[in-house]
Amino acid sequence: MSATQTRHPGLNLGSNHQSADDRAETEVFGFWVFMMSDAILFGLLMATYVVMRPNTNGGPGPHDLFELKSIFIETMLLLASSVAIGFSHLALKHEDRPTKMVIWLVVAMALALAFVGFEIHDFLKMAGKGGVPQASGFLSAFFALVPLHGLHVSAACLWGLAILGQLARYGLDDGVKVSMVRLAVLWHFLDLVWIGIFSLVYIGGLA
Amino acid sequence: MTDWGFPFGRLTLDAIPLSDIVTAHGRTELLSGITGSAAAGAAVLGALVALVIVTWKGWWKPLWSDWLTSVDHKKIGIMYIVFSFVMLARALAEAFVMRMQQVVGHDGGGIVMPEHFAQLFSTHGTIMIFFMAMPFLTGMINYVMPLQIGARDVAFPVLNSVSLMLTVAGGIILMVSLVLEPFSTGGWSGYPPYTEAAFNPGAGPDYWIWAVTLSSLGTTFTGINFAVTIYKKRCPGMTLMRMPLFTWTALCTSILMIFAMPPLTIATALLALDRYLDFHLFTNGGGGNMMNYANLFWLFGHPEVYILILPAFGVWSEVFSTFSGKTLYGYTALVIATMAIAVLSFTVWVHHFFTMGQSANLNAAFGIATMLIGVPTGVKIYDWMLTMYRGRVRISVPMLYALAFLFLFTIGGLSGILLANPTIDYQTHNTLFLVAHFHNMLIPGLLFGMIAGYTMWFPKAFGFRLDEKWGYRAAWCWIFGFMGAFFPLYALGLMGMPRRMADYFTGAWLPWTVVALAGAGLIVLAFTFLLVQLRVSVRDRARLAVPVGDPWDGRSLEWGLPAPPPEWNFPALPRVEGRDAFATLKMTGEDLGPPDDGYEDIRMPKNAVLGPVIGALGTGLAFALTWYLWWLALPLAALVPVVLIAQGFRRDTEKVIPAHEVRETWRAFRALAARTPRVSRRAEYTRDNRGHAIPMPQEAAE
Ligand code: HEM
Ligand SMILES: [Cu+2]
């Protein structure tokens, strides 16, 4: 494959990393396809939520449970972590040594974990007001969707840790590079999903 | 949360089918217990015999290192198909028992209790769809598609093995449910609220949920894997519009898998949330809404039927052109029709529940969309007929199935057009008319297609043909058995006989169910003949050998390889100049010659244990969750990410096949081909056919 050939657009490694870039050709494309399938998953859960929103079963509704302030903080944290993963990816592409990549990755993970922390705090607060999934169809749909996203974010952090472990063990080899690209794709994807959740679940719920 | 379910969870002695005999009151209960115990006994015995044989012959090591941990797409394909044959045997036996029950169960009673009957149609349907049909077509695509596009493997070989093992895990769960009852009584579609904890607190629906979830995850990964393989791994010159039609249908099916499996995963996962954590997604009370389930399930379910049928259409395309000695008629039209069907399949799901309360206008829209699918399908039928026109048609075994398919599938399609009309559906829905319709699509369309493909590609995979005499016998029994078993069901449906019914008191139905039983008997015979055929062919493999690998004067690349092909498939990636790549090469007298620029080292993926490990974890987890063995479920669940992370740390994943080895293997093959006489199509079914074909145009010219 020649370096001038058009690759998948967006996140890529560039010709400085020829062998890793060749691998990314298939592996990152495959990951994009996987994300498409995952997007269907989230899309359907969002649709289910929209259908179920009126079914509060006499229990607490969106206005009783959602607090925009902490949702706003969460959104900012997640967006910032996406920016950080973007920097991490740029460092991977253009720097010879992995130091900056690691730093930005750690920052992204810290921000994402803070997001998860806030989210758990929200859930507990909701539960305190009777907002548990068993209370109504509305809350069931909420808890099927939103924590799944949080779980994805936590899994992405775990994956980040695993990549750091590989880096420590093998240095910046092709495996680490390609994994980093895929992780970045996942990270941005989760950000997009959150935008969907933010608008549909929270803003839509309060509207 | 102090109850860890240690050690047996909610598993009690009642779960063993023998207990049904002990507690039986009356004849039917006793017979039902005996039937269930016999089935469980057969499963246990089968497993034991397999274990003993493997141990006796010292096959554990080769089984592990040559098969279970192999990531070779060809071996994975074969394992898929072996698995689907085992599951087919069980589901067929269940079908036979059901047909029997509907004969002896008239006027009440019979050989199985209604509960037991319900388990039978639930396992039969679930197995046939998820553990027979899906593995069969996945195995077929796995084996054939990479060869057809000139690739050495799929894009993600280890993931391929994981997909296989997830599917097998689901199958194991179904087999376990024979021995530790009960399985779900909710049918293959598992509709809540009937399957909710309020009405069905037992283990049955949980078995179903986890078996289906395992299979749907495996299938999602398969779809991704195949689609990426077709997009990224085609050899030079293999443009999209030069791909064999089987590969095209594989692509469309993969795309459907990617988009249609997530709805199923969601449906089963949400049902699990309802059952395990008291959510209210599909419950009657608490603000649940079962229509969510109906929509999610059929958003998967309808594309699913095209996931099933498209690869069979691919097989038919190859069969018609190969055994007519002609290029496929209307290639472009067939590609467009396939794509059109794939797209339309997402627009019709409501026809599965016309009667569930939406407005007439909505029903009309979905009814019309459904009828539209008849158009591209009709295009296909005409293309296949025109492929035969003026060809030199040989009524080989696959071709016999294909001809039966043309007639029977059209009948099934017409009954589908009837059902697509909501006003008619109101009369026929939930009757045996529907059962007749979908079996009429699934058996002549899908199953015949798979058997035809199996017959056609078997010599490629194993180096010898399947005995034709037994092949014809099996084919005729399948064809007439199908007609006998299912045409009466159209009549029964119109007479108002509901589906899923264990006993009845309408005497007029009895004669038809007797005919259907006879048909089912013929089908059992047909399956037996397939097994005999396999046995006879293995015995006579010297007579049937086709080592040069082109027994049918094939047209696509796989026929240019030795039978069986080497692990690395192609000595060098071929360069393709047009459609029917191998047929063109043969005409120039080239075959797949030595590589232009010499032999090179080939890098192939090493074996991986990830697949079997994930499969074992999946099986254990599904079992533990079904029986509330929390102490087991928790550590198993925790192991999944650990195993995945460990996989990420693997680096030494490739092995090198040295160039000289490739050269020697390939030269030996070419030498063998050179000294093997070419045969004409007349000698196709004789022992002269060693797999070296005279290309049809040359033969015709002589
Ligand atoms: C080959 C011989 C077969 C026979 C004799 C047979 C027989 C039956 C019978 C008796 C039923 C129950 C009908 C009822 O509800 O009263 C049934 C249901 C069903 N069969 Fe088959 N079948 C066969 C093959 C297949 C195949 C090849 C497939 C799919 C690939 C299939 C898929 C199903 C499904 C999905 C159901 C519905 C189960 C449910 O009600 O939930 N069958 N079949
Ligand atoms: Cu449908």
Short mmCIF file of N, CA, C and O in Angstrom, two decimals, chain B residues 341-426:
data_model
loop_
_atom_site.label_atom_id
_atom_site.label_comp_id
_atom_site.label_asym_id
_atom_site.label_seq_id
_atom_site.Cartn_x
_atom_site.Cartn_y
_atom_site.Cartn_z
N ILE B 341 -33.36 -5.41 -1.38
CA ILE B 341 -34.01 -6.24 -0.35
C ILE B 341 -33.44 -5.88 1.01
O ILE B 341 -34.17 -5.74 2.00
N ALA B 342 -32.11 -5.72 1.08
CA ALA B 342 -31.48 -5.42 2.36
C ALA B 342 -32.04 -4.12 2.94
O ALA B 342 -32.35 -4.02 4.12
N VAL B 343 -32.18 -3.11 2.08
CA VAL B 343 -32.67 -1.82 2.57
C VAL B 343 -34.15 -1.92 2.97
O VAL B 343 -34.56 -1.52 4.06
N LEU B 344 -34.95 -2.52 2.05
CA LEU B 344 -36.38 -2.62 2.33
C LEU B 344 -36.67 -3.43 3.59
O LEU B 344 -37.68 -3.21 4.26
N SER B 345 -35.77 -4.35 3.92
CA SER B 345 -36.07 -5.23 5.04
C SER B 345 -36.21 -4.46 6.36
O SER B 345 -36.76 -4.98 7.31
N PHE B 346 -35.71 -3.22 6.38
CA PHE B 346 -35.85 -2.44 7.61
C PHE B 346 -37.16 -1.65 7.65
O PHE B 346 -37.41 -0.93 8.61
N THR B 347 -37.96 -1.78 6.62
CA THR B 347 -39.14 -0.90 6.54
C THR B 347 -40.45 -1.66 6.69
O THR B 347 -41.50 -1.11 6.39
N VAL B 348 -40.40 -2.90 7.13
CA VAL B 348 -41.63 -3.70 7.07
C VAL B 348 -41.99 -4.37 8.40
O VAL B 348 -42.94 -5.15 8.45
N TRP B 349 -41.25 -4.08 9.48
CA TRP B 349 -41.36 -4.94 10.66
C TRP B 349 -42.75 -5.02 11.26
O TRP B 349 -43.12 -6.00 11.87
N VAL B 350 -43.57 -3.97 11.04
CA VAL B 350 -44.89 -3.96 11.67
C VAL B 350 -45.79 -5.08 11.16
O VAL B 350 -46.74 -5.48 11.84
N HIS B 351 -45.45 -5.68 9.97
CA HIS B 351 -46.34 -6.73 9.48
C HIS B 351 -46.36 -7.95 10.40
O HIS B 351 -47.17 -8.84 10.22
N HIS B 352 -45.47 -7.99 11.38
CA HIS B 352 -45.51 -9.10 12.34
C HIS B 352 -46.55 -8.88 13.43
O HIS B 352 -46.83 -9.80 14.20
N PHE B 353 -47.08 -7.67 13.51
CA PHE B 353 -48.14 -7.46 14.51
C PHE B 353 -49.20 -6.49 14.01
O PHE B 353 -49.57 -5.54 14.69
N PHE B 354 -49.70 -6.78 12.82
CA PHE B 354 -50.80 -5.99 12.27
C PHE B 354 -51.98 -5.92 13.24
O PHE B 354 -52.73 -4.95 13.26
N THR B 355 -52.15 -6.98 14.03
CA THR B 355 -53.37 -7.07 14.84
C THR B 355 -53.21 -6.43 16.21
O THR B 355 -54.07 -6.60 17.07
N MET B 356 -52.08 -5.75 16.45
CA MET B 356 -51.85 -5.31 17.82
C MET B 356 -52.19 -3.85 18.05
O MET B 356 -51.60 -3.19 18.91
N GLY B 357 -53.13 -3.33 17.29
CA GLY B 357 -53.78 -2.11 17.73
C GLY B 357 -53.37 -0.81 17.07
O GLY B 357 -53.92 0.22 17.39
N GLN B 358 -52.41 -0.83 16.13
CA GLN B 358 -52.11 0.46 15.50
C GLN B 358 -53.17 0.76 14.44
O GLN B 358 -54.01 -0.08 14.13
N SER B 359 -53.10 1.97 13.86
CA SER B 359 -54.19 2.40 12.98
C SER B 359 -54.14 1.68 11.65
O SER B 359 -53.12 1.14 11.25
N ALA B 360 -55.29 1.67 10.99
CA ALA B 360 -55.38 0.99 9.69
C ALA B 360 -54.43 1.61 8.68
O ALA B 360 -53.84 0.91 7.85
N ASN B 361 -54.25 2.93 8.75
CA ASN B 361 -53.37 3.57 7.78
C ASN B 361 -51.93 3.11 7.94
O ASN B 361 -51.21 2.86 6.97
N LEU B 362 -51.51 2.99 9.19
CA LEU B 362 -50.16 2.52 9.43
C LEU B 362 -50.00 1.11 8.88
O LEU B 362 -49.03 0.77 8.20
N ASN B 363 -50.98 0.26 9.18
CA ASN B 363 -50.94 -1.10 8.67
C ASN B 363 -50.85 -1.11 7.15
O ASN B 363 -50.09 -1.88 6.56
N ALA B 364 -51.63 -0.24 6.52
CA ALA B 364 -51.63 -0.21 5.05
C ALA B 364 -50.24 0.14 4.54
O ALA B 364 -49.72 -0.49 3.62
N ALA B 365 -49.61 1.13 5.17
CA ALA B 365 -48.28 1.53 4.72
C ALA B 365 -47.30 0.36 4.83
O ALA B 365 -46.54 0.07 3.90
N PHE B 366 -47.34 -0.32 5.96
CA PHE B 366 -46.40 -1.43 6.13
C PHE B 366 -46.76 -2.61 5.23
O PHE B 366 -45.88 -3.35 4.77
N GLY B 367 -48.05 -2.78 4.97
CA GLY B 367 -48.46 -3.85 4.06
C GLY B 367 -47.91 -3.61 2.67
O GLY B 367 -47.37 -4.51 2.03
N ILE B 368 -48.00 -2.36 2.22
CA ILE B 368 -47.52 -2.05 0.87
C ILE B 368 -46.00 -2.21 0.81
O ILE B 368 -45.45 -2.81 -0.12
N ALA B 369 -45.32 -1.73 1.84
CA ALA B 369 -43.87 -1.88 1.87
C ALA B 369 -43.50 -3.36 1.78
O ALA B 369 -42.54 -3.73 1.09
N THR B 370 -44.27 -4.17 2.46
CA THR B 370 -43.97 -5.60 2.44
C THR B 370 -44.13 -6.18 1.05
O THR B 370 -43.28 -6.94 0.57
N MET B 371 -45.22 -5.80 0.40
CA MET B 371 -45.43 -6.34 -0.94
C MET B 371 -44.33 -5.91 -1.89
O MET B 371 -43.97 -6.64 -2.81
N LEU B 372 -43.77 -4.71 -1.65
CA LEU B 372 -42.72 -4.20 -2.54
C LEU B 372 -41.53 -5.16 -2.58
O LEU B 372 -40.85 -5.27 -3.60
N ILE B 373 -41.27 -5.86 -1.47
CA ILE B 373 -40.10 -6.74 -1.47
C ILE B 373 -40.25 -7.84 -2.50
O ILE B 373 -39.29 -8.40 -3.00
N GLY B 374 -41.51 -8.12 -2.86
CA GLY B 374 -41.71 -9.13 -3.90
C GLY B 374 -41.07 -8.74 -5.22
O GLY B 374 -40.71 -9.62 -6.02
N VAL B 375 -40.90 -7.44 -5.46
CA VAL B 375 -40.38 -7.01 -6.76
C VAL B 375 -38.91 -7.43 -6.96
O VAL B 375 -38.61 -8.19 -7.88
N PRO B 376 -37.99 -6.97 -6.08
CA PRO B 376 -36.61 -7.44 -6.28
C PRO B 376 -36.48 -8.96 -6.20
O PRO B 376 -35.64 -9.55 -6.90
N THR B 377 -37.31 -9.59 -5.38
CA THR B 377 -37.21 -11.05 -5.29
C THR B 377 -37.63 -11.68 -6.60
O THR B 377 -37.00 -12.63 -7.09
N GLY B 378 -38.68 -11.13 -7.20
CA GLY B 378 -39.11 -11.63 -8.50
C GLY B 378 -38.02 -11.45 -9.55
O GLY B 378 -37.75 -12.35 -10.36
N VAL B 379 -37.35 -10.30 -9.51
CA VAL B 379 -36.23 -10.07 -10.44
C VAL B 379 -35.22 -11.20 -10.33
O VAL B 379 -34.73 -11.74 -11.33
N LYS B 380 -34.95 -11.58 -9.09
CA LYS B 380 -33.96 -12.64 -8.88
C LYS B 380 -34.41 -13.95 -9.51
O LYS B 380 -33.65 -14.63 -10.21
N ILE B 381 -35.67 -14.30 -9.25
CA ILE B 381 -36.17 -15.57 -9.78
C ILE B 381 -36.01 -15.60 -11.30
O ILE B 381 -35.53 -16.58 -11.88
N TYR B 382 -36.39 -14.47 -11.96
CA TYR B 382 -36.25 -14.45 -13.41
C TYR B 382 -34.80 -14.53 -13.83
O TYR B 382 -34.45 -15.21 -14.79
N ASP B 383 -33.91 -13.86 -13.12
CA ASP B 383 -32.50 -13.92 -13.48
C ASP B 383 -31.99 -15.35 -13.42
O ASP B 383 -31.21 -15.79 -14.26
N TRP B 384 -32.41 -16.08 -12.39
CA TRP B 384 -31.93 -17.46 -12.27
C TRP B 384 -32.48 -18.32 -13.40
O TRP B 384 -31.78 -19.15 -13.97
N MET B 385 -33.75 -18.10 -13.74
CA MET B 385 -34.31 -18.91 -14.82
C MET B 385 -33.58 -18.59 -16.12
O MET B 385 -33.26 -19.49 -16.90
N LEU B 386 -33.30 -17.29 -16.35
CA LEU B 386 -32.64 -16.92 -17.59
C LEU B 386 -31.18 -17.37 -17.60
O LEU B 386 -30.57 -17.50 -18.66
N THR B 387 -30.62 -17.60 -16.39
CA THR B 387 -29.27 -18.15 -16.37
C THR B 387 -29.28 -19.57 -16.95
O THR B 387 -28.35 -19.98 -17.64
N MET B 388 -30.35 -20.29 -16.72
CA MET B 388 -30.42 -21.66 -17.25
C MET B 388 -30.69 -21.67 -18.75
O MET B 388 -30.29 -22.58 -19.46
N TYR B 389 -31.37 -20.61 -19.21
CA TYR B 389 -31.80 -20.57 -20.60
C TYR B 389 -30.60 -20.72 -21.54
O TYR B 389 -29.64 -19.96 -21.46
N ARG B 390 -30.66 -21.71 -22.42
CA ARG B 390 -29.60 -21.99 -23.38
C ARG B 390 -28.28 -22.35 -22.72
O ARG B 390 -27.22 -22.26 -23.33
N GLY B 391 -28.35 -22.72 -21.47
CA GLY B 391 -27.14 -23.24 -20.85
C GLY B 391 -27.10 -24.74 -21.00
O GLY B 391 -28.07 -25.35 -21.48
N ARG B 392 -25.97 -25.36 -20.64
CA ARG B 392 -25.96 -26.82 -20.62
C ARG B 392 -26.25 -27.26 -19.20
O ARG B 392 -25.36 -27.43 -18.38
N VAL B 393 -27.53 -27.37 -18.90
CA VAL B 393 -27.97 -27.61 -17.53
C VAL B 393 -27.72 -29.05 -17.15
O VAL B 393 -28.11 -29.97 -17.87
N ARG B 394 -27.01 -29.24 -16.05
CA ARG B 394 -26.86 -30.60 -15.50
C ARG B 394 -27.71 -30.68 -14.23
O ARG B 394 -27.55 -29.85 -13.33
N ILE B 395 -28.57 -31.70 -14.18
CA ILE B 395 -29.40 -31.82 -12.98
C ILE B 395 -28.58 -32.53 -11.91
O ILE B 395 -28.82 -33.68 -11.56
N SER B 396 -27.58 -31.83 -11.42
CA SER B 396 -26.76 -32.36 -10.33
C SER B 396 -27.57 -32.25 -9.03
O SER B 396 -28.68 -31.70 -9.02
N VAL B 397 -27.01 -32.75 -7.93
CA VAL B 397 -27.76 -32.70 -6.67
C VAL B 397 -28.07 -31.25 -6.27
O VAL B 397 -29.23 -30.92 -5.99
N PRO B 398 -27.10 -30.35 -6.27
CA PRO B 398 -27.45 -28.96 -5.93
C PRO B 398 -28.49 -28.39 -6.87
O PRO B 398 -29.37 -27.62 -6.46
N MET B 399 -28.39 -28.77 -8.15
CA MET B 399 -29.33 -28.23 -9.13
C MET B 399 -30.74 -28.76 -8.87
O MET B 399 -31.73 -28.04 -9.08
N LEU B 400 -30.84 -29.99 -8.40
CA LEU B 400 -32.16 -30.53 -8.08
C LEU B 400 -32.81 -29.71 -6.97
O LEU B 400 -33.98 -29.32 -7.06
N TYR B 401 -32.01 -29.44 -5.95
CA TYR B 401 -32.53 -28.57 -4.89
C TYR B 401 -32.92 -27.22 -5.47
O TYR B 401 -33.94 -26.62 -5.11
N ALA B 402 -32.10 -26.70 -6.38
CA ALA B 402 -32.35 -25.37 -6.91
C ALA B 402 -33.66 -25.32 -7.69
O ALA B 402 -34.42 -24.35 -7.59
N LEU B 403 -33.92 -26.37 -8.48
CA LEU B 403 -35.17 -26.38 -9.25
C LEU B 403 -36.36 -26.46 -8.30
O LEU B 403 -37.36 -25.76 -8.49
N ALA B 404 -36.25 -27.32 -7.28
CA ALA B 404 -37.34 -27.39 -6.31
C ALA B 404 -37.53 -26.05 -5.64
O ALA B 404 -38.66 -25.58 -5.43
N PHE B 405 -36.41 -25.40 -5.35
CA PHE B 405 -36.47 -24.08 -4.72
C PHE B 405 -37.27 -23.10 -5.57
O PHE B 405 -38.14 -22.38 -5.06
N LEU B 406 -37.01 -23.08 -6.89
CA LEU B 406 -37.69 -22.11 -7.75
C LEU B 406 -39.21 -22.22 -7.61
O LEU B 406 -39.91 -21.23 -7.45
N PHE B 407 -39.70 -23.46 -7.64
CA PHE B 407 -41.15 -23.64 -7.56
C PHE B 407 -41.67 -23.36 -6.15
O PHE B 407 -42.59 -22.59 -5.95
N LEU B 408 -41.04 -24.04 -5.17
CA LEU B 408 -41.60 -23.99 -3.82
C LEU B 408 -41.45 -22.60 -3.22
O LEU B 408 -42.36 -22.10 -2.55
N PHE B 409 -40.31 -21.96 -3.47
CA PHE B 409 -40.10 -20.64 -2.89
C PHE B 409 -41.12 -19.65 -3.45
O PHE B 409 -41.60 -18.77 -2.74
N THR B 410 -41.43 -19.81 -4.72
CA THR B 410 -42.43 -18.90 -5.31
C THR B 410 -43.78 -19.09 -4.64
O THR B 410 -44.48 -18.10 -4.35
N ILE B 411 -44.14 -20.34 -4.36
CA ILE B 411 -45.41 -20.56 -3.66
C ILE B 411 -45.37 -19.89 -2.28
O ILE B 411 -46.31 -19.18 -1.89
N GLY B 412 -44.28 -20.09 -1.57
CA GLY B 412 -44.15 -19.46 -0.25
C GLY B 412 -44.21 -17.95 -0.35
O GLY B 412 -44.83 -17.28 0.47
N GLY B 413 -43.59 -17.40 -1.38
CA GLY B 413 -43.60 -15.96 -1.56
C GLY B 413 -45.01 -15.45 -1.80
O GLY B 413 -45.41 -14.41 -1.26
N LEU B 414 -45.77 -16.21 -2.60
CA LEU B 414 -47.14 -15.77 -2.86
C LEU B 414 -47.98 -15.79 -1.59
O LEU B 414 -48.78 -14.89 -1.34
N SER B 415 -47.78 -16.82 -0.75
CA SER B 415 -48.56 -16.82 0.49
C SER B 415 -48.12 -15.65 1.37
O SER B 415 -48.92 -15.11 2.14
N GLY B 416 -46.87 -15.24 1.23
CA GLY B 416 -46.40 -14.06 1.98
C GLY B 416 -47.08 -12.80 1.51
O GLY B 416 -47.45 -11.93 2.31
N ILE B 417 -47.26 -12.69 0.20
CA ILE B 417 -47.96 -11.50 -0.34
C ILE B 417 -49.39 -11.47 0.21
O ILE B 417 -49.93 -10.40 0.52
N LEU B 418 -50.01 -12.65 0.33
CA LEU B 418 -51.35 -12.68 0.93
C LEU B 418 -51.30 -12.13 2.35
O LEU B 418 -52.11 -11.28 2.74
N LEU B 419 -50.34 -12.63 3.12
CA LEU B 419 -50.26 -12.22 4.52
C LEU B 419 -49.93 -10.74 4.66
O LEU B 419 -50.23 -10.12 5.69
N ALA B 420 -49.28 -10.18 3.65
CA ALA B 420 -48.90 -8.77 3.73
C ALA B 420 -50.12 -7.87 3.68
O ALA B 420 -50.03 -6.68 3.99
N ASN B 421 -51.24 -8.40 3.27
CA ASN B 421 -52.47 -7.63 3.23
C ASN B 421 -53.12 -7.68 4.62
O ASN B 421 -53.60 -8.73 5.03
N PRO B 422 -53.14 -6.56 5.33
CA PRO B 422 -53.60 -6.61 6.73
C PRO B 422 -54.98 -7.22 6.88
O PRO B 422 -55.24 -7.94 7.85
N THR B 423 -55.86 -6.98 5.92
CA THR B 423 -57.21 -7.53 6.09
C THR B 423 -57.18 -9.05 6.07
O THR B 423 -57.93 -9.71 6.78
N ILE B 424 -56.31 -9.62 5.24
CA ILE B 424 -56.19 -11.08 5.23
C ILE B 424 -55.45 -11.55 6.47
O ILE B 424 -55.80 -12.56 7.08
N ASP B 425 -54.45 -10.76 6.86
CA ASP B 425 -53.67 -11.17 8.03
C ASP B 425 -54.54 -11.28 9.27
O ASP B 425 -54.32 -12.14 10.12
N TYR B 426 -55.55 -10.40 9.35
CA TYR B 426 -56.44 -10.48 10.51
C TYR B 426 -57.09 -11.86 10.61
O TYR B 426 -57.37 -12.36 11.69
#
